[in-house]
């Protein structure tokens, strides 16, 4: 019977007629590059996090992370602490600036960066730390701030999984870090197709990121358009990048932003279904957030060992149910492994947990039948 069901992908964007109408209206307006919609998206996104926050819209989280590190002055010879349990983007942006990503092991329960392991990697060249809120489980905000203070480090949070998300009352993006960067990639908790947002409380970081996101030009196209005195005049103050978010994407983002809490609620409900349905199985379930908000971008379960995990993935695949693994630790990727001569035992927790993890489908447009199908297949595979 299940063989006749259509494929159930690991992730799908939750976009509908409202997003389509917003994009179409923006295209019809004639303003198809960065303009009024991007600015409105920035203002609403910043306001959603609280007062005193500035937001800079970019065309990916990778771009935002690069701009954030550039704005805080990371350069050749500097070292930046990066968890090994992340996507390669977190480390690659450090190399864009000629600095060195220093990989750090993670906590066994949350898979977020382990501050004790991080402390052992601090040298006189360490300038910053880039923690990742894995799966949307919030980093301990007080521990992060205390770690940064103790070692005189700047903080750029990779919040690609973490909108909306909070540790206690502390919303991710509204704390004391120099910058926090969200992703609006197709599979993330809200999407603009491709896109990202850098947020900061520091006006100088915001200003630098705005300039560098568009060729190092001191005024963007929309400002020039609005300026009547000399609309053609601009100054290039640095060799910048091309990281701006176009208005049709921003228009989609505005709709997604207005639905972000509703979509998180749906993922939370799916997570609760899974937690209940799998409670009696011989499987390790993801930790729940005691105080705060879990973004539930991913639902990562852990099986006995690599063989059990691979058999599980194969079984769900035979039922046309997509799964994924988040993440292959960076110290296993040739570029990062070979650069630092890493071996598995350098990161005992990540190396061990990697063998066991698998991510189940959890996206807000999943319907009841799809959730049931994942539950039934998982129970069949593991009971
Ligand atoms: C998706 C992701 C990124 C990159 O986001 P883009 O918007 O695709 O550039 C960075 N870090 C983590 C942890 C991610 O999952």
mmCIF file of C-alpha atoms and ligand atoms in Angstrom, residues 60-62 65 86-87 89-90 132 158 160-161 183-185 188 194-195 327, ligand 1:
data_model
loop_
_atom_site.group_PDB
_atom_site.id
_atom_site.type_symbol
_atom_site.label_atom_id
_atom_site.label_comp_id
_atom_site.label_asym_id
_atom_site.label_seq_id
_atom_site.Cartn_x
_atom_site.Cartn_y
_atom_site.Cartn_z
ATOM 1 C CA UNK A 60 22.198 34.387 1.591
ATOM 2 C CA UNK A 61 23.182 33.677 5.166
ATOM 3 C CA UNK A 62 26.642 32.858 3.841
ATOM 4 C CA UNK A 65 28.184 35.781 7.840
ATOM 5 C CA UNK A 86 27.736 22.768 11.111
ATOM 6 C CA UNK A 87 27.385 23.412 7.399
ATOM 7 C CA UNK A 89 29.401 27.925 5.071
ATOM 8 C CA UNK A 90 30.171 28.769 8.713
ATOM 9 C CA UNK A 132 25.376 27.682 15.578
ATOM 10 C CA UNK A 158 25.029 31.532 12.811
ATOM 11 C CA UNK A 160 20.506 29.812 9.984
ATOM 12 C CA UNK A 161 18.220 27.395 11.881
ATOM 13 C CA UNK A 183 19.032 32.104 6.475
ATOM 14 C CA UNK A 184 16.045 32.182 4.148
ATOM 15 C CA UNK A 185 17.281 29.302 1.995
ATOM 16 C CA UNK A 188 14.882 26.891 6.275
ATOM 17 C CA UNK A 194 17.667 32.369 -1.428
ATOM 18 C CA UNK A 195 18.271 35.062 1.164
ATOM 19 C CA UNK A 327 25.682 17.435 9.655
HETATM 20 C C1 LIG B 1 21.818 26.758 5.566
HETATM 21 C C2 LIG B 1 22.954 27.082 6.461
HETATM 22 C C3 LIG B 1 23.857 28.121 6.181
HETATM 23 C C4 LIG B 1 23.881 28.842 4.875
HETATM 24 O O1 LIG B 1 22.702 29.498 4.562
HETATM 25 P P1 LIG B 1 22.535 30.115 3.092
HETATM 26 O O2 LIG B 1 21.394 31.081 3.242
HETATM 27 O O3 LIG B 1 22.220 28.973 2.170
HETATM 28 O O4 LIG B 1 23.811 30.791 2.733
HETATM 29 C C5 LIG B 1 24.813 28.449 7.121
HETATM 30 N N1 LIG B 1 24.907 27.769 8.280
HETATM 31 C C6 LIG B 1 24.081 26.755 8.578
HETATM 32 C C7 LIG B 1 24.227 26.062 9.895
HETATM 33 C C8 LIG B 1 23.093 26.360 7.671
HETATM 34 O O5 LIG B 1 22.294 25.318 7.962
#
